[in-house]
Coordinates of C-alpha atoms in Angstrom, one line a residue:
Chain T
M211 CA 5.5 31.6 7.2
G212 CA 5.0 28.4 9.2
F213 CA 7.1 25.7 10.6
S214 CA 5.6 22.3 9.9
V215 CA 6.5 18.7 9.2
T216 CA 4.9 16.5 6.6
V217 CA 5.4 12.8 6.9
L218 CA 6.2 11.0 3.7
G219 CA 7.2 7.7 5.1
S220 CA 6.7 6.2 8.6
N221 CA 7.9 2.7 8.4
S222 CA 11.1 0.9 9.3
A223 CA 13.2 -1.1 6.9
L224 CA 10.6 -3.4 5.4
P225 CA 7.9 -1.2 3.7
T226 CA 4.4 -2.4 3.9
S227 CA 1.6 -1.9 1.3
E228 CA 0.5 1.1 3.3
R229 CA 3.6 2.5 4.9
N230 CA 6.6 3.9 3.1
P231 CA 10.2 4.0 4.3
T232 CA 11.4 7.1 6.1
A233 CA 11.2 10.6 4.6
Q234 CA 9.8 13.9 5.9
V235 CA 9.6 17.4 4.6
L236 CA 10.1 20.2 7.0
E237 CA 8.8 23.6 5.9
A238 CA 10.5 26.3 7.9
S239 CA 9.9 29.9 7.2
G240 CA 9.2 29.3 3.5
R241 CA 12.1 26.9 3.0
F242 CA 11.6 23.2 2.4
F243 CA 14.0 20.6 3.8
L244 CA 13.8 17.0 2.9
I245 CA 14.9 14.7 5.7
D246 CA 15.9 11.2 4.7
C247 CA 14.8 9.8 1.3
G248 CA 13.6 6.2 1.4
E249 CA 12.4 4.4 -1.8
G250 CA 9.3 6.0 -3.2
T251 CA 10.0 9.5 -1.7
Q252 CA 9.5 11.2 -5.1
M253 CA 6.0 9.6 -5.4
Q254 CA 5.2 10.7 -1.9
L255 CA 6.3 14.2 -2.6
R256 CA 4.0 14.3 -5.6
R257 CA 1.1 12.8 -3.6
N258 CA 1.6 15.5 -1.0
R259 CA 2.0 18.3 -3.6
V260 CA 5.4 19.4 -2.5
H261 CA 6.9 21.3 -5.5
F262 CA 10.1 19.6 -6.5
G263 CA 11.7 22.9 -7.3
R264 CA 11.4 23.9 -3.6
I265 CA 13.6 21.1 -2.4
N266 CA 17.2 22.4 -2.3
H267 CA 18.6 20.7 0.8
I268 CA 18.4 17.0 1.7
F269 CA 19.5 15.7 5.1
I270 CA 20.4 12.0 5.4
S271 CA 20.5 10.5 8.9
H272 CA 22.4 7.4 8.1
L273 CA 23.3 5.0 5.2
H274 CA 20.7 2.2 5.6
G275 CA 18.8 1.6 2.4
D276 CA 15.4 2.5 3.8
H277 CA 16.7 6.1 4.4
V278 CA 18.5 6.6 1.0
F279 CA 17.2 4.4 -1.8
G280 CA 14.9 7.1 -3.0
L281 CA 17.8 9.4 -3.9
P282 CA 18.8 8.1 -7.3
G283 CA 15.2 8.3 -8.6
L284 CA 14.6 11.8 -7.1
I285 CA 17.9 13.1 -8.6
S286 CA 17.0 11.6 -12.0
T287 CA 13.6 13.1 -11.9
F288 CA 15.0 16.5 -11.0
G289 CA 17.3 16.2 -14.0
L290 CA 14.5 15.2 -16.4
L291 CA 12.5 18.2 -15.2
G292 CA 15.4 20.4 -16.2
R293 CA 16.4 21.6 -12.8
T294 CA 19.4 23.9 -12.9
K295 CA 19.7 25.0 -9.2
D296 CA 22.4 23.2 -7.1
L297 CA 21.1 20.4 -4.9
H298 CA 22.7 20.2 -1.5
I299 CA 23.0 16.8 0.3
Y300 CA 24.1 16.5 3.9
A301 CA 25.4 13.0 4.9
I302 CA 28.5 11.1 5.9
S303 CA 31.1 11.1 3.2
D304 CA 30.3 7.5 2.0
L305 CA 27.2 8.7 0.3
E306 CA 29.0 10.7 -2.3
K307 CA 31.1 7.6 -3.2
L308 CA 28.0 5.5 -3.5
L309 CA 25.9 8.0 -5.4
T310 CA 28.4 9.4 -7.9
P311 CA 28.8 6.2 -10.1
L312 CA 25.0 5.9 -10.3
I313 CA 24.4 9.6 -11.2
D314 CA 27.3 9.4 -13.7
Y315 CA 25.7 6.3 -15.4
F316 CA 22.1 7.1 -15.3
N317 CA 22.2 10.9 -15.7
R318 CA 25.0 11.6 -18.0
D319 CA 24.0 15.2 -18.6
L320 CA 22.5 16.2 -15.3
P321 CA 21.7 19.9 -15.7
F322 CA 22.4 20.7 -12.1
K323 CA 25.2 20.2 -9.6
V324 CA 24.9 17.9 -6.6
V325 CA 26.8 19.5 -3.8
Y326 CA 27.8 17.2 -0.9
H327 CA 28.2 18.5 2.6
P328 CA 29.8 15.6 4.5
F329 CA 29.7 15.5 8.3
I330 CA 31.3 13.3 11.0
A331 CA 28.4 11.4 12.7
E332 CA 30.2 11.0 16.0
R333 CA 30.1 14.6 17.0
D334 CA 27.5 17.4 16.8
E335 CA 28.1 19.9 14.1
L336 CA 26.5 23.0 12.7
I337 CA 25.9 21.8 9.1
Y338 CA 23.6 24.6 7.8
Q339 CA 22.6 28.1 8.6
D340 CA 21.0 31.0 6.9
N341 CA 19.6 34.3 8.2
L342 CA 16.6 32.6 9.9
L343 CA 17.6 29.0 10.7
E344 CA 20.4 26.7 11.8
I345 CA 20.6 23.0 11.6
K346 CA 22.9 20.9 13.8
T347 CA 23.5 17.1 13.9
I348 CA 22.9 15.0 17.0
P349 CA 25.0 11.9 17.3
L350 CA 22.8 8.9 17.8
K351 CA 23.5 5.3 18.8
H352 CA 22.7 2.9 15.9
R353 CA 24.5 0.0 14.2
V354 CA 26.1 2.4 11.7
P355 CA 27.1 6.0 12.0
T356 CA 23.8 7.9 12.5
V357 CA 22.7 11.4 13.4
G358 CA 19.6 13.2 14.2
F359 CA 19.0 16.7 13.0
L360 CA 18.1 19.7 15.1
F361 CA 16.3 22.5 13.2
R362 CA 16.2 25.7 15.2
E363 CA 15.1 29.2 14.2
K364 CA 17.7 31.8 15.1
C365 CA 16.8 34.3 17.8
K366 CA 14.4 36.7 16.2
L367 CA 14.6 40.5 16.3
R368 CA 12.6 42.2 19.0
K369 CA 9.3 43.7 17.8
I370 CA 8.7 47.4 17.6
N371 CA 6.4 48.7 20.3
K372 CA 4.5 51.1 18.2
Q373 CA 2.7 52.9 21.1
A374 CA 6.0 53.5 22.9
C375 CA 7.7 54.7 19.8
D376 CA 4.9 57.2 19.2
F377 CA 5.1 58.3 22.9
Y378 CA 8.8 59.0 22.6
D379 CA 8.4 60.6 19.1
V380 CA 10.8 58.1 17.5
P381 CA 11.3 59.1 13.8
V382 CA 10.5 56.3 11.2
K383 CA 14.2 56.2 10.0
W384 CA 15.2 55.0 13.5
L385 CA 12.9 51.9 13.5
H386 CA 15.3 49.6 11.7
R387 CA 18.1 50.4 14.2
I388 CA 15.8 49.9 17.2
K389 CA 14.7 46.6 15.8
E390 CA 18.3 45.6 15.6
G391 CA 18.7 46.4 19.3
E392 CA 20.0 50.0 19.5
D393 CA 18.9 52.5 22.1
F394 CA 17.2 55.6 20.7
V395 CA 19.0 58.9 21.0
S396 CA 16.8 61.9 20.3
E397 CA 18.1 65.1 18.7
N398 CA 18.5 66.8 22.1
G399 CA 20.6 63.8 23.3
T400 CA 18.0 62.0 25.5
V401 CA 18.6 58.2 25.5
I402 CA 15.6 55.8 25.5
E403 CA 16.6 52.3 26.2
N404 CA 15.8 49.7 23.6
M405 CA 13.7 47.6 26.0
K406 CA 11.3 50.5 26.5
L407 CA 10.7 50.7 22.7
T408 CA 10.4 47.1 21.8
L409 CA 8.5 43.9 22.7
N410 CA 9.8 40.4 23.2
P411 CA 10.4 38.7 19.8
P412 CA 8.2 35.8 18.7
P413 CA 9.6 32.5 20.1
S414 CA 12.2 30.6 18.0
V415 CA 10.8 27.3 17.0
S416 CA 12.8 24.1 17.0
Y417 CA 12.3 20.6 15.7
A418 CA 14.4 17.5 16.3
F419 CA 14.4 14.5 14.0
C420 CA 15.9 11.4 15.7
T421 CA 15.9 8.0 13.9
D422 CA 17.3 5.3 14.1
T423 CA 18.6 5.0 17.7
R424 CA 18.8 3.5 21.0
V425 CA 17.9 5.8 23.9
H426 CA 21.0 7.5 25.4
D427 CA 21.6 10.4 27.7
G428 CA 23.3 12.6 25.1
L429 CA 20.2 12.5 23.0
I430 CA 18.0 13.7 25.9
R431 CA 20.3 16.6 26.5
A432 CA 20.5 17.5 22.8
V433 CA 16.7 17.8 22.4
E434 CA 16.0 19.5 25.7
G435 CA 13.1 21.9 25.3
V436 CA 12.5 21.5 21.6
D437 CA 9.0 22.3 20.4
M438 CA 8.6 19.0 18.6
L439 CA 10.6 15.8 18.7
Y440 CA 10.3 13.1 16.1
H441 CA 11.7 10.0 17.8
E442 CA 11.7 6.5 16.4
A443 CA 9.5 3.9 18.0
T444 CA 10.3 0.8 16.0
F445 CA 8.8 -1.5 18.6
L446 CA 6.3 -1.7 21.5
K447 CA 7.6 -2.1 25.1
D448 CA 7.1 -5.8 25.1
Q449 CA 10.0 -6.0 22.6
T450 CA 12.4 -3.8 24.6
E451 CA 15.1 -6.5 24.4
L452 CA 14.8 -6.7 20.6
A453 CA 14.9 -2.9 20.5
V454 CA 18.1 -2.7 22.5
R455 CA 19.7 -5.5 20.5
T456 CA 18.9 -3.9 17.1
F457 CA 19.8 -0.4 18.3
H458 CA 16.2 0.8 18.1
S459 CA 13.6 2.2 20.6
T460 CA 10.2 1.4 21.9
A461 CA 7.3 3.9 22.1
E462 CA 7.7 3.9 25.9
Q463 CA 11.3 4.8 25.6
A464 CA 10.6 7.6 23.1
A465 CA 8.0 9.0 25.5
R466 CA 10.5 8.9 28.4
V467 CA 12.9 10.9 26.3
A468 CA 10.2 13.4 25.4
N469 CA 9.3 13.7 29.1
E470 CA 12.8 14.0 30.4
A471 CA 13.8 16.5 27.7
N472 CA 10.7 18.5 28.4
V473 CA 9.7 18.8 24.7
G474 CA 6.5 20.4 23.4
K475 CA 5.2 17.4 21.5
L476 CA 6.4 14.0 20.4
L477 CA 5.9 12.5 17.0
L478 CA 6.4 8.7 16.9
G479 CA 7.6 6.8 13.7
H480 CA 9.8 4.2 12.0
F481 CA 7.3 1.5 13.0
S482 CA 8.2 -2.1 12.4
S483 CA 6.3 -3.7 9.6
R484 CA 5.2 -6.4 12.1
Y485 CA 2.6 -3.9 13.5
R486 CA -0.5 -3.2 11.4
D487 CA -2.5 -1.4 14.0
L488 CA -0.5 1.5 15.4
T489 CA -2.8 2.7 18.2
P490 CA -0.9 0.7 20.9
F491 CA 2.1 2.9 20.1
L492 CA 0.0 6.0 20.8
D493 CA -1.4 4.5 24.0
E494 CA 2.0 3.4 25.3
A495 CA 3.5 6.8 24.7
R496 CA 0.6 8.9 26.0
D497 CA 0.7 7.0 29.3
I498 CA 4.0 8.7 29.9
F499 CA 3.9 11.7 27.6
P500 CA 0.3 12.8 26.7
N501 CA 1.2 15.1 23.9
S502 CA 2.3 12.3 21.6
F503 CA 1.2 11.7 18.0
L504 CA 1.7 9.0 15.3
A505 CA 3.6 9.9 12.1
R506 CA 1.4 8.7 9.3
E507 CA 1.9 9.1 5.6
G508 CA 0.5 12.4 4.4
D509 CA -0.1 14.0 7.9
S510 CA 1.3 17.4 8.6
F511 CA 2.1 18.8 12.0
D512 CA 2.7 22.4 13.1
V513 CA 5.9 22.4 15.2
Chain A
M15 CA -1.6 -23.3 -13.8
G16 CA -2.2 -20.0 -15.6
F17 CA -0.3 -17.6 -17.7
S18 CA -1.0 -14.1 -16.6
V19 CA 0.6 -10.6 -16.3
T20 CA 0.1 -8.3 -13.4
V21 CA 1.0 -4.6 -13.9
L22 CA 3.0 -3.1 -11.1
G23 CA 4.0 0.1 -12.9
S24 CA 2.7 1.7 -16.1
N25 CA 4.3 5.0 -16.3
S26 CA 7.3 6.4 -18.1
A27 CA 10.4 8.0 -16.5
L28 CA 8.6 10.6 -14.3
P29 CA 6.3 8.8 -11.9
T30 CA 3.0 10.5 -11.0
S31 CA 1.1 10.3 -7.8
E32 CA -1.0 7.5 -9.2
R33 CA 1.3 5.7 -11.7
N34 CA 4.5 3.9 -10.8
P35 CA 7.6 3.4 -13.1
T36 CA 7.8 0.1 -15.0
A37 CA 7.4 -3.3 -13.5
Q38 CA 5.3 -6.4 -14.2
V39 CA 5.0 -9.9 -12.8
L40 CA 4.4 -12.7 -15.2
E41 CA 3.0 -15.9 -13.7
A42 CA 3.7 -18.7 -16.1
S43 CA 2.7 -22.2 -15.1
G44 CA 3.3 -21.6 -11.4
R45 CA 6.5 -19.6 -11.9
F46 CA 6.8 -15.9 -11.2
F47 CA 9.0 -13.7 -13.3
L48 CA 9.6 -10.1 -12.4
I49 CA 10.1 -7.9 -15.5
D50 CA 11.8 -4.5 -14.9
C51 CA 12.0 -3.1 -11.4
G52 CA 11.3 0.6 -11.2
E53 CA 11.4 2.5 -7.9
G54 CA 8.6 1.3 -5.6
T55 CA 8.3 -2.2 -7.1
Q56 CA 8.7 -3.9 -3.7
M57 CA 5.7 -1.9 -2.4
Q58 CA 3.7 -2.7 -5.5
L59 CA 4.5 -6.4 -5.1
R60 CA 3.1 -6.2 -1.5
R61 CA 0.0 -4.3 -2.6
N62 CA -0.6 -7.0 -5.2
R63 CA 0.1 -9.8 -2.8
V64 CA 2.9 -11.4 -4.8
H65 CA 4.8 -13.5 -2.3
F66 CA 8.5 -12.3 -2.3
G67 CA 9.7 -15.9 -2.0
R68 CA 8.3 -16.7 -5.4
I69 CA 10.4 -14.2 -7.2
N70 CA 13.6 -16.0 -8.3
H71 CA 14.2 -14.4 -11.7
I72 CA 14.3 -10.7 -12.6
F73 CA 14.5 -9.5 -16.2
I74 CA 15.8 -6.0 -16.9
S75 CA 15.0 -4.5 -20.3
H76 CA 17.5 -1.6 -20.1
L77 CA 19.5 0.5 -17.7
H78 CA 17.4 3.6 -17.4
G79 CA 16.5 4.5 -13.8
D80 CA 12.8 4.1 -14.1
H81 CA 13.4 0.4 -15.0
V82 CA 15.9 -0.5 -12.3
F83 CA 15.9 1.8 -9.3
G84 CA 13.7 -0.6 -7.3
L85 CA 16.4 -3.3 -7.3
P86 CA 18.5 -2.1 -4.3
G87 CA 15.5 -1.9 -2.1
L88 CA 14.0 -5.2 -3.3
I89 CA 17.3 -7.0 -2.8
S90 CA 17.7 -5.5 0.7
T91 CA 14.2 -6.6 1.7
F92 CA 14.8 -10.1 0.4
G93 CA 17.9 -10.1 2.6
L94 CA 16.1 -8.8 5.7
L95 CA 13.5 -11.5 5.2
G96 CA 16.2 -14.1 5.4
R97 CA 16.0 -15.3 1.9
T98 CA 18.6 -18.0 1.1
K99 CA 17.6 -19.0 -2.5
D100 CA 19.7 -17.6 -5.3
L101 CA 18.2 -14.6 -7.1
H102 CA 18.8 -14.6 -10.9
I103 CA 19.1 -11.3 -12.7
Y104 CA 19.1 -11.0 -16.5
A105 CA 20.5 -7.7 -17.9
I106 CA 23.4 -6.3 -19.8
S107 CA 26.6 -6.6 -17.9
D108 CA 26.8 -3.0 -16.7
L109 CA 24.1 -3.8 -14.1
E110 CA 26.3 -6.0 -12.1
K111 CA 29.0 -3.3 -12.0
L112 CA 26.5 -0.8 -10.7
L113 CA 24.7 -3.0 -8.2
T114 CA 27.6 -4.8 -6.6
P115 CA 29.0 -1.8 -4.7
L116 CA 25.5 -1.0 -3.4
I117 CA 24.8 -4.5 -2.3
D118 CA 28.2 -4.8 -0.7
Y119 CA 27.7 -1.6 1.3
F120 CA 24.0 -1.8 2.3
N121 CA 23.8 -5.6 2.7
R122 CA 27.0 -6.8 4.1
D123 CA 25.7 -10.2 5.1
L124 CA 23.2 -10.9 2.4
P125 CA 22.1 -14.4 3.1
F126 CA 21.6 -15.3 -0.6
K127 CA 23.5 -15.1 -3.8
V128 CA 22.7 -12.7 -6.6
V129 CA 23.5 -14.5 -9.9
Y130 CA 23.9 -12.3 -12.9
H131 CA 23.1 -13.5 -16.4
P132 CA 24.5 -10.9 -18.7
F133 CA 23.3 -10.7 -22.3
I134 CA 24.2 -8.7 -25.4
A135 CA 21.3 -6.4 -26.2
E136 CA 22.1 -6.2 -29.9
R137 CA 21.1 -9.8 -30.8
D138 CA 18.3 -12.1 -29.8
E139 CA 19.4 -14.7 -27.3
L140 CA 17.8 -17.6 -25.4
I141 CA 18.4 -16.4 -21.9
Y142 CA 16.3 -18.8 -19.8
Q143 CA 14.7 -22.2 -20.2
D144 CA 13.2 -24.9 -18.0
N145 CA 11.0 -27.9 -18.8
L146 CA 8.0 -25.7 -19.6
L147 CA 9.2 -22.4 -20.8
E148 CA 11.8 -20.5 -22.7
I149 CA 12.6 -16.8 -22.6
K150 CA 14.4 -14.9 -25.4
T151 CA 15.5 -11.4 -25.8
I152 CA 14.2 -9.1 -28.6
P153 CA 16.6 -6.3 -29.6
L154 CA 14.8 -3.0 -29.5
K155 CA 15.7 0.5 -30.7
H156 CA 16.1 2.9 -27.8
R157 CA 18.7 5.5 -26.7
V158 CA 20.6 2.9 -24.8
P159 CA 21.0 -0.9 -25.3
T160 CA 17.5 -2.3 -24.8
V161 CA 15.7 -5.6 -25.2
G162 CA 12.2 -6.9 -25.1
F163 CA 11.5 -10.3 -23.6
L164 CA 9.6 -13.1 -25.4
F165 CA 8.1 -15.7 -23.0
R166 CA 7.0 -18.8 -24.7
E167 CA 5.7 -22.1 -23.4
K168 CA 7.5 -25.0 -24.9
C169 CA 5.5 -27.3 -27.2
K170 CA 3.4 -29.4 -24.9
L171 CA 2.9 -33.2 -25.1
R172 CA -0.2 -34.5 -27.0
K173 CA -3.1 -35.4 -24.8
I174 CA -4.2 -39.1 -24.4
N175 CA -7.4 -39.9 -26.3
K176 CA -9.0 -42.0 -23.6
Q177 CA -11.8 -43.4 -25.8
A178 CA -9.4 -44.4 -28.5
C179 CA -7.0 -46.1 -26.0
D180 CA -9.9 -48.1 -24.6
F181 CA -11.0 -49.1 -28.1
Y182 CA -7.5 -50.4 -29.0
D183 CA -7.1 -52.0 -25.5
V184 CA -3.9 -50.0 -24.7
P185 CA -2.5 -51.1 -21.4
V186 CA -2.0 -48.3 -18.8
K187 CA 1.8 -48.9 -18.7
W188 CA 1.9 -47.7 -22.4
L189 CA 0.2 -44.4 -21.7
H190 CA 3.4 -42.5 -20.8
R191 CA 5.2 -43.7 -24.0
I192 CA 2.2 -42.7 -26.1
K193 CA 2.1 -39.3 -24.5
E194 CA 5.7 -38.9 -25.4
G195 CA 4.9 -39.6 -29.1
E196 CA 5.4 -43.4 -29.6
D197 CA 3.1 -45.5 -31.7
F198 CA 1.5 -48.4 -29.8
V199 CA 2.6 -52.0 -30.6
S200 CA 0.2 -54.6 -29.3
E201 CA 1.4 -58.0 -28.0
N202 CA 0.5 -59.6 -31.4
G203 CA 2.5 -57.0 -33.2
T204 CA -0.3 -54.7 -34.5
V205 CA 0.9 -51.1 -34.7
I206 CA -1.5 -48.3 -33.9
E207 CA -0.3 -44.8 -34.9
N208 CA 0.2 -42.3 -32.2
M209 CA -2.1 -39.8 -33.9
K210 CA -5.0 -42.2 -33.6
L211 CA -4.5 -42.5 -29.8
T212 CA -3.9 -38.8 -28.9
L213 CA -5.4 -35.4 -29.3
N214 CA -3.7 -32.1 -30.2
P215 CA -1.8 -30.6 -27.2
P216 CA -3.2 -27.5 -25.5
P217 CA -1.8 -24.4 -27.3
S218 CA 1.6 -23.0 -26.1
V219 CA 1.1 -19.6 -24.8
S220 CA 3.4 -16.7 -25.5
Y221 CA 3.9 -13.2 -24.2
A222 CA 6.1 -10.4 -25.5
F223 CA 7.2 -7.5 -23.3
C224 CA 8.5 -4.6 -25.4
T225 CA 9.6 -1.3 -23.8
D226 CA 11.2 1.3 -24.5
T227 CA 11.5 1.4 -28.3
R228 CA 10.9 3.0 -31.5
V229 CA 8.9 0.8 -33.9
H230 CA 11.0 -1.2 -36.3
D231 CA 10.6 -4.2 -38.6
G232 CA 12.7 -6.6 -36.5
L233 CA 10.3 -6.1 -33.6
I234 CA 7.3 -6.9 -35.7
R235 CA 8.8 -10.1 -36.9
A236 CA 9.9 -11.1 -33.5
V237 CA 6.5 -10.9 -31.9
E238 CA 4.6 -12.4 -34.8
G239 CA 1.6 -14.3 -33.6
V240 CA 2.2 -14.0 -29.8
D241 CA -0.9 -14.3 -27.6
M242 CA -0.3 -11.0 -25.9
L243 CA 2.0 -8.1 -26.7
Y244 CA 2.9 -5.4 -24.2
H245 CA 4.1 -2.5 -26.3
E246 CA 5.1 0.8 -24.9
A247 CA 2.9 3.8 -25.9
T248 CA 4.6 6.7 -24.3
F249 CA 2.8 9.3 -26.4
L250 CA -0.4 9.8 -28.5
K251 CA -0.1 10.1 -32.2
D252 CA -0.1 13.9 -32.2
Q253 CA 3.3 13.6 -30.6
T254 CA 4.7 11.2 -33.2
E255 CA 7.7 13.4 -33.9
L256 CA 8.6 13.6 -30.2
A257 CA 8.2 9.8 -30.0
V258 CA 10.6 9.3 -32.8
R259 CA 13.1 11.8 -31.4
T260 CA 13.1 10.2 -28.0
F261 CA 13.1 6.6 -29.3
H262 CA 9.6 5.9 -28.0
S263 CA 6.3 5.0 -29.6
T264 CA 2.7 6.2 -29.9
A265 CA -0.4 4.2 -29.2
E266 CA -1.2 4.2 -32.9
Q267 CA 2.3 2.8 -33.7
A268 CA 1.9 0.1 -31.0
A269 CA -1.5 -0.9 -32.5
R270 CA 0.0 -1.1 -36.0
V271 CA 2.7 -3.4 -34.7
A272 CA 0.0 -5.6 -33.0
N273 CA -2.0 -5.6 -36.2
E274 CA 0.9 -6.4 -38.5
A275 CA 2.3 -9.0 -36.2
N276 CA -1.1 -10.6 -35.9
V277 CA -1.0 -10.9 -32.1
G278 CA -3.8 -12.0 -29.9
K279 CA -4.1 -8.9 -27.7
L280 CA -2.2 -5.7 -27.1
L281 CA -1.4 -4.2 -23.7
L282 CA -0.3 -0.5 -23.8
G283 CA 1.9 1.1 -21.2
H284 CA 4.8 3.3 -20.3
F285 CA 2.6 6.4 -20.5
S286 CA 4.2 9.8 -20.3
S287 CA 3.3 11.6 -17.1
R288 CA 2.0 14.5 -19.2
Y289 CA -1.2 12.4 -19.7
R290 CA -3.6 12.1 -16.8
D291 CA -6.6 10.6 -18.7
L292 CA -5.5 7.5 -20.6
T293 CA -8.7 6.8 -22.5
P294 CA -7.3 8.5 -25.7
F295 CA -4.6 5.9 -25.8
L296 CA -7.2 3.1 -25.8
D297 CA -9.3 4.9 -28.4
E298 CA -6.3 5.5 -30.7
A299 CA -5.1 1.9 -30.4
R300 CA -8.6 0.3 -30.8
D301 CA -9.2 2.2 -34.1
I302 CA -6.5 0.1 -35.5
F303 CA -6.4 -3.0 -33.3
P304 CA -9.6 -3.5 -31.4
N305 CA -8.3 -6.0 -28.9
S306 CA -6.2 -3.4 -27.1
F307 CA -6.0 -2.7 -23.3
L308 CA -4.4 -0.3 -21.0
A309 CA -1.8 -1.4 -18.5
R310 CA -2.9 0.0 -15.1
E311 CA -1.4 -0.6 -11.7
G312 CA -2.8 -3.7 -10.1
D313 CA -4.6 -5.0 -13.2
S314 CA -4.0 -8.6 -14.2
F315 CA -4.4 -10.0 -17.7
D316 CA -4.7 -13.6 -18.8
V317 CA -2.3 -14.0 -21.7

């Protein structure tokens, strides 16, 4: 079970002939999460062979068209394919008001339920959790209410140290309890501490998706130490003033966030359509944070 | 000044990784008309280098998502590009009710006006005309109110027969009146008939766009003699029953319409995503109507 991100769209508001508006699929321990859904996302899912039936949760960062205009088509297609499973959408509450009339008109007999999970963009919130994973919002600073999403595996159970268990004659029926953290108590009452019978758990992986935003301190704190950070880089540093004015970031600023937050790797995206060649983004970021990469349509990254 | 159709999307409701939902651009005497606007149309316009500023009129055949879900993104992009010219949209009146809340929310300061031209789908109507061209609706038979569009150049002026005008000593100042149809009257009162001084005008070109529909007699009459007919062919003839049930057509049926209506050429499209290889559509149609062609993304056809 991996933890990887596939880029479906890397461009900012004006799509180009080669770059789509924002969308990503995160595969986390066998679950598939769609993050943002710009126009053309359903075609991009097909091109990248993501099975539609595996998409059950969609996370929408903010209500600008280039992050949501793929939803009506995707929902219609799910309906035409006979989906019956609930589809969960996480966004600010306005989305439901905007989508409902469209779904009612264009998909009169939608065979599944769209379940909205509204959140308040101005504060961080735990918006999803299951036995393996939790997802929190990160308030961002954009022209409209906008959040990032922090995907984090829960602390995993410690691993059984098979050699130690053999040494202390631990019966098999105890292994589950030891994995859960209990000390072992033998039939004659001897107590063996859990730490002696187990190994450290595998590390919990985390991924932060942050677009669209100006740089701000709260963001840096929120993504501290994540394994991978997707940070928007709409412009190059020679357009810093424009970035600030439009509540976006430059590649340099994204790299500084990655550096200050001490993340594992940085993925840059949301490129302005004014740029055809993206290598200057990579150069600018790597000067500050060497482990930087470009989000490009169809590329997958292990987190 | 040509008269040509460029295919932006050839697929039916479920887009595939290679085929987009319906959209076409008709270039007629220097004007560009967008016909239907499925999801991804703005990217397809870019890929085919159609300048956004030349699109002033959009014709929507019916309100199924695969024919309209590209409109919000296209309108947003026009706004971001600073368009100021009115954008004219021709559709049944429901479209305005559905689009307005989206435009109001996502494009608060849209710098141009969207002008709706509602029509009644159940009757044929002249919905557009200028000095060169007229556009009429053709009522179709689908599950929701649906029309085709008939684009027809107006009768052109006769051409000056230069040799004859020289022979009869026609002064230059008369040429405009002769082109408009007047007889020539010389200074001594001699009348030379217009027909002797002019040649037949170039033919008036016509294009009919017909999707989605069952075959019906009214349609055949409406497209009688057009130079090019785009007719949907969602299925092959072995699925005729399914075609009838879903109010669609087969390639064979489309070819019969072309044959009975005595059109110049037939363009097939709106293929079901169940078909990957489209050559059977061409074979099936050409058995009945040899001058048949497949609509494929990016292909252009002179009408």
